XYZ file of C-alpha atoms in Angstrom:
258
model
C 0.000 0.000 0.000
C 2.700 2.361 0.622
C 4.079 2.030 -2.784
C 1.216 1.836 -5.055
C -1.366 3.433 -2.673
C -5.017 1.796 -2.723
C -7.753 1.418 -5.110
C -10.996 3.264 -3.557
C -14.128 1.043 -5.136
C -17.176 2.805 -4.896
C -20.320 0.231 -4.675
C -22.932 0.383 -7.726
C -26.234 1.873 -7.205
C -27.800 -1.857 -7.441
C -25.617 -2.843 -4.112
C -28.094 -1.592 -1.805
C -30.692 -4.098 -3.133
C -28.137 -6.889 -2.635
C -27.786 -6.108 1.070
C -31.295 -6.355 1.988
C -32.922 -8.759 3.544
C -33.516 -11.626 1.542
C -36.594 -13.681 1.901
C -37.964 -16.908 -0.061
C -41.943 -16.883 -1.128
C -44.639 -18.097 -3.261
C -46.515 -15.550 -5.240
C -50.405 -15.978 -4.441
C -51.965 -15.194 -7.677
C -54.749 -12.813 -5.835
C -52.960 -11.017 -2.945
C -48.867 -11.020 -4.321
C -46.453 -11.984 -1.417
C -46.363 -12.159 1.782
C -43.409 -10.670 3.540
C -43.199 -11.166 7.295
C -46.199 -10.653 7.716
C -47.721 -8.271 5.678
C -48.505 -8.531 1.859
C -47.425 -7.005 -0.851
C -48.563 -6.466 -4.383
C -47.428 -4.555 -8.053
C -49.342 -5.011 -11.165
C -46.138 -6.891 -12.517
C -46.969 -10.107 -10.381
C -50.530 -10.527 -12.407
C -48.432 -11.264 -15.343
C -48.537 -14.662 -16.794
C -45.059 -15.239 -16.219
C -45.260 -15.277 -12.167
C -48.482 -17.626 -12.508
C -46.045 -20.468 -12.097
C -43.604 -22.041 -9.693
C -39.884 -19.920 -10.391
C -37.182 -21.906 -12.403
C -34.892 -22.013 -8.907
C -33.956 -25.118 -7.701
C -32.568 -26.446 -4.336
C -33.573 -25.612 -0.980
C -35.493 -22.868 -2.471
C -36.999 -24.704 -5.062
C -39.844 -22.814 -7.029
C -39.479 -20.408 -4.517
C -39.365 -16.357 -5.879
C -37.001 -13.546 -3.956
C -38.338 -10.790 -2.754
C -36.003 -8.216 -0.702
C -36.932 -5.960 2.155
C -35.466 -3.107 4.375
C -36.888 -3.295 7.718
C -36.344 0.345 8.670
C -39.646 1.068 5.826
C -42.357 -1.604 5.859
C -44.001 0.038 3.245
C -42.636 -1.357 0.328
C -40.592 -4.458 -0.558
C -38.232 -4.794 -3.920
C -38.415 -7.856 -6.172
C -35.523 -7.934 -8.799
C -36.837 -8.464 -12.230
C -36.060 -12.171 -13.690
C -35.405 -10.870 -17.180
C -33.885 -8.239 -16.426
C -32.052 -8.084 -13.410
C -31.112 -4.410 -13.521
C -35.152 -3.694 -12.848
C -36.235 -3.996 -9.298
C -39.615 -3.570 -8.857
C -41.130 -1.703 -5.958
C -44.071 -3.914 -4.226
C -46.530 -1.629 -2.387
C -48.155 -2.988 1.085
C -51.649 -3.728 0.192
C -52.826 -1.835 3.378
C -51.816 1.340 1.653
C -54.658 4.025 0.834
C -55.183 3.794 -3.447
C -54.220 7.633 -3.031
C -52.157 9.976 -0.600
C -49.121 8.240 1.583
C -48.905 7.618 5.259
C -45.590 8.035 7.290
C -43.173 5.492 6.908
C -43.134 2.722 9.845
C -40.319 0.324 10.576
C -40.170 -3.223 10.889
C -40.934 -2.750 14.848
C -44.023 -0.759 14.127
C -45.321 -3.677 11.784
C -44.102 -6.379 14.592
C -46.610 -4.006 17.107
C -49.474 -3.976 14.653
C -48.805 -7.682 14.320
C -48.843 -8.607 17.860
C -51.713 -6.425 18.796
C -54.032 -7.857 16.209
C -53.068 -11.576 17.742
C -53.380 -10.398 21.090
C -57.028 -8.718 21.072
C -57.705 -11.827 18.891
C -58.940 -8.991 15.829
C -60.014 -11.209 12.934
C -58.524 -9.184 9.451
C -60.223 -10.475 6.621
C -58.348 -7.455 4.093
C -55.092 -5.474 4.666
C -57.478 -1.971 4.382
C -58.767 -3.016 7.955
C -54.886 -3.313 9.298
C -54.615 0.032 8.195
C -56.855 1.391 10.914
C -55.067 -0.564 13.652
C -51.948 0.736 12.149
C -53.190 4.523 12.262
C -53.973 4.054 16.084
C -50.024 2.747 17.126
C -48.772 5.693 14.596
C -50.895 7.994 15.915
C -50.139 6.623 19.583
C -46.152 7.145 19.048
C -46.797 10.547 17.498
C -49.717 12.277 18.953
C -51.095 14.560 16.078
C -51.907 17.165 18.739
C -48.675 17.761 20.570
C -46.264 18.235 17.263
C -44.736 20.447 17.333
C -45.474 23.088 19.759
C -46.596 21.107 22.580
C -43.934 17.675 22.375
C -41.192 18.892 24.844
C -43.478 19.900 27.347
C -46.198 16.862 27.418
C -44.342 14.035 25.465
C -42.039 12.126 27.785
C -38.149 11.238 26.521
C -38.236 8.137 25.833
C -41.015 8.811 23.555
C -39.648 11.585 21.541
C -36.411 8.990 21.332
C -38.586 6.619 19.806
C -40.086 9.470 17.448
C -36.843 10.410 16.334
C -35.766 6.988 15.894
C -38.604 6.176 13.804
C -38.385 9.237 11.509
C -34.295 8.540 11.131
C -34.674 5.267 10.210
C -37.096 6.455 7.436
C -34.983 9.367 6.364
C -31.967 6.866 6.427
C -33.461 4.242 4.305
C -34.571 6.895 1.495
C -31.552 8.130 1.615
C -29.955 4.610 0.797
C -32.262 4.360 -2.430
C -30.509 4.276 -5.358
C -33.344 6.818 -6.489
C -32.678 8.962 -3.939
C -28.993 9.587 -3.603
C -29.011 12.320 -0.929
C -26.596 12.441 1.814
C -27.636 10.619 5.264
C -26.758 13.038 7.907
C -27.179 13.488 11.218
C -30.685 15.798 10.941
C -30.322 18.877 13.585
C -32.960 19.875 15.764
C -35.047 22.298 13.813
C -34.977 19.306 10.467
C -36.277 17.228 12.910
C -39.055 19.074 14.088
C -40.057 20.159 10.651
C -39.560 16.691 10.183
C -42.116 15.455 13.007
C -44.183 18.150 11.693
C -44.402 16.462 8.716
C -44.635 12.965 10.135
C -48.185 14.202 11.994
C -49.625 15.743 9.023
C -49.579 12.865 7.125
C -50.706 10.735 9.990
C -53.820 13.353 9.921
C -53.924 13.024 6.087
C -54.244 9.408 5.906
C -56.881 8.653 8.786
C -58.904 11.129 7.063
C -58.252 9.368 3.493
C -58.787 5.533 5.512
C -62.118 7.028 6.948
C -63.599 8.660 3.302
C -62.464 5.289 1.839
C -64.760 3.233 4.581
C -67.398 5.549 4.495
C -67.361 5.743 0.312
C -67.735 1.818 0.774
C -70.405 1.713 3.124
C -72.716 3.812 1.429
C -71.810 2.176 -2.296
C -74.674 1.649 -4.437
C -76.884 4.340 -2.894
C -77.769 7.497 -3.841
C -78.288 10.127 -1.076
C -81.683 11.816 -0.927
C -81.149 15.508 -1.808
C -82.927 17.518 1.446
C -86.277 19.748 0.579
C -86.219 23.352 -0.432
C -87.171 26.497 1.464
C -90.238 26.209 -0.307
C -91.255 22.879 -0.129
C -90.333 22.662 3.819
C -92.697 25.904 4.763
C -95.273 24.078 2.456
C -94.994 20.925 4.221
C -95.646 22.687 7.822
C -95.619 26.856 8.456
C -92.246 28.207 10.008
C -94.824 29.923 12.375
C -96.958 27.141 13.570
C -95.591 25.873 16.861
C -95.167 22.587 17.141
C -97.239 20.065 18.597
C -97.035 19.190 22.254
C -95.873 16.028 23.576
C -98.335 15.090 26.030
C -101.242 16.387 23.000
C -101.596 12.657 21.844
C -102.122 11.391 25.211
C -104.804 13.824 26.223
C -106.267 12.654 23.412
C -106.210 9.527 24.136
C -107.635 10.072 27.792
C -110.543 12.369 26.212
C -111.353 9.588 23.724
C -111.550 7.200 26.639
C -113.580 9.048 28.853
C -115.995 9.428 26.234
């Protein structure tokens, strides 16, 4: 080294993909993969192609790969068999069809997890572990105390568990080969703005989960438009005071006196 120096070699974008985690699954022709878990889906996995066992042999054999980074549960990567430059980005199925919700780490998914086994919640879609999951996020980061009120009411070992949660999402975007920005240690006000952030799309996305439930509950209905001015004052006279309650049952004594 001291007399021809040393060769720096700087990784390829496609070596962060190689250092995930590596996992071993069938792809269910109806609901994608399931990864730890949670499932998964992209349109590419209702191709033909994937509607059959893989070519691997061995240990694995017939078995697909699928690749995941545990500090964003969001989204796992599945390399491409044909062309193995193109990793495709598989989108948890509990995910709202529009708008985004904060990104939660692989402890955050084992929480949702474990709460769902231990109130014995039967989940018969990954929309209704979206809920569950909007109550622990929104436990960890109260919407209402970021971020004026989170030094004085949130305790430390909370906001450590905040800040860990939002570093370990700014951390893995970072690592994305699509995102090549530098990692650094985020100072207090980034972080804040950050947690500010974090809550309002917390607030965002329980508002998108509950117009999704409610457009659902009420499809195939029409609502009933209410009357007009005119039609209401015909109906009964704004100045006519309304009946009494006790009228029908003095009635009903007068009638049976008679």
């Amino acid at each position: 080294m001291e007399q021809g120096g040393f060769d720096l070699d700087f990784p390829e974008p496609s070596f962060y993909h190689q250092v995930l985690r590596k996992h071993h699954v069938k792809i269910d022709p109806r609901r994608g993969v399931k990864i730890l878990g949670l499932w998964y889906h992209h349109p590419v996995l209702d191709e033909p192609r994937f509607g059959q066992p893989s070519a691997r042999g061995g240990r694995h054999a017939g078995q697909w790969v699928v690749r995941s980074d545990r500090r964003d549960r969001r989204q796992v990567l599945f390399q491409d068999p044909a062309d193995h430059e193109t990793w495709h980005v598989l989108r948890w199925r509990g995910l709202p069809p529009e708008g985004e919700i904060p990104a939660f780490s692989g402890k955050t998914a084992d929480a949702l997890l474990g709460h769902v086994k231990a109130n014995n919640i039967k989940v018969h879609s990954e929309n209704e572990l979206l809920e569950h999951l909007l109550g622990i996020l929104g436990s960890v980061t109260p919407v209402d105390q970021w971020p004026s009120q989170a030094e004085k009411k949130a305790g430390k070992r909370r906001r450590v568990a905040q800040a860990r949660e939002i570093a370990r999402a700014q951390t893995a975007a970072a690592d994305r080969p699509a995102e090549p920005t530098a990692a650094d240690e985020p100072s207090a006000a980034r972080m804040l703005a950050a947690w500010a952030e974090h809550a309002r799309m917390i607030d965002r996305a329980v508002d998108t989960d509950r117009r999704r439930r409610r457009e659902e509950a009420l499809a195939g209905t029409r609502p009933a438009a209410p009357p007009t001015l005119h039609e209401a004052l015909n109906r009964r006279p704004m100045f006519l005071p309304p009946p009494r309650e006790d009228a029908d049952a003095e009635t009903t004594v007068r009638e049976d006196d008679a």
